[in-house]
Amino acid sequence: MAFGVSTITAFVAVKWLLGYIQTHRFKIFAVYRLLFGGLLLAFAYIGSLA
């Protein structure tokens, strides 16, 4: 039962995401990921100094 539900959910999610990618840009997401990645690197660097 759980396998079937997860399979259907995954199929719907992938289908929706592919449709979204075709009609939208990911500029905001890219900026967010760069800022978040830089923040994580800064925290890792600060943590390595301690």
XYZ file of N, CA and C in Angstrom, residues 32-47:
48
model
N 19.226 32.278 -4.030
C 19.025 31.731 -2.690
C 20.065 30.652 -2.392
N 20.284 29.752 -3.324
C 21.239 28.658 -3.105
C 22.666 29.187 -2.965
N 23.032 30.187 -3.743
C 24.362 30.769 -3.625
C 24.560 31.439 -2.265
N 23.558 32.201 -1.827
C 23.656 32.856 -0.521
C 23.696 31.831 0.609
N 22.836 30.828 0.538
C 22.795 29.799 1.570
C 24.095 28.990 1.588
N 24.615 28.667 0.413
C 25.874 27.940 0.322
C 27.028 28.749 0.896
N 27.050 30.053 0.604
C 28.079 30.911 1.166
C 27.982 30.997 2.681
N 26.759 31.049 3.183
C 26.548 31.070 4.630
C 27.041 29.781 5.280
N 26.739 28.653 4.664
C 27.217 27.376 5.194
C 28.743 27.282 5.171
N 29.349 27.749 4.109
C 30.814 27.760 4.038
C 31.412 28.662 5.113
N 30.781 29.807 5.354
C 31.261 30.712 6.392
C 31.155 30.053 7.758
N 30.039 29.401 8.043
C 29.877 28.702 9.323
C 30.890 27.572 9.464
N 31.159 26.853 8.384
C 32.141 25.774 8.441
C 33.534 26.336 8.718
N 33.849 27.457 8.094
C 35.154 28.087 8.311
C 35.283 28.586 9.759
N 34.247 29.228 10.262
C 34.257 29.720 11.641
C 34.355 28.545 12.613
N 33.644 27.469 12.321
C 33.694 26.290 13.179
C 35.064 25.643 13.194
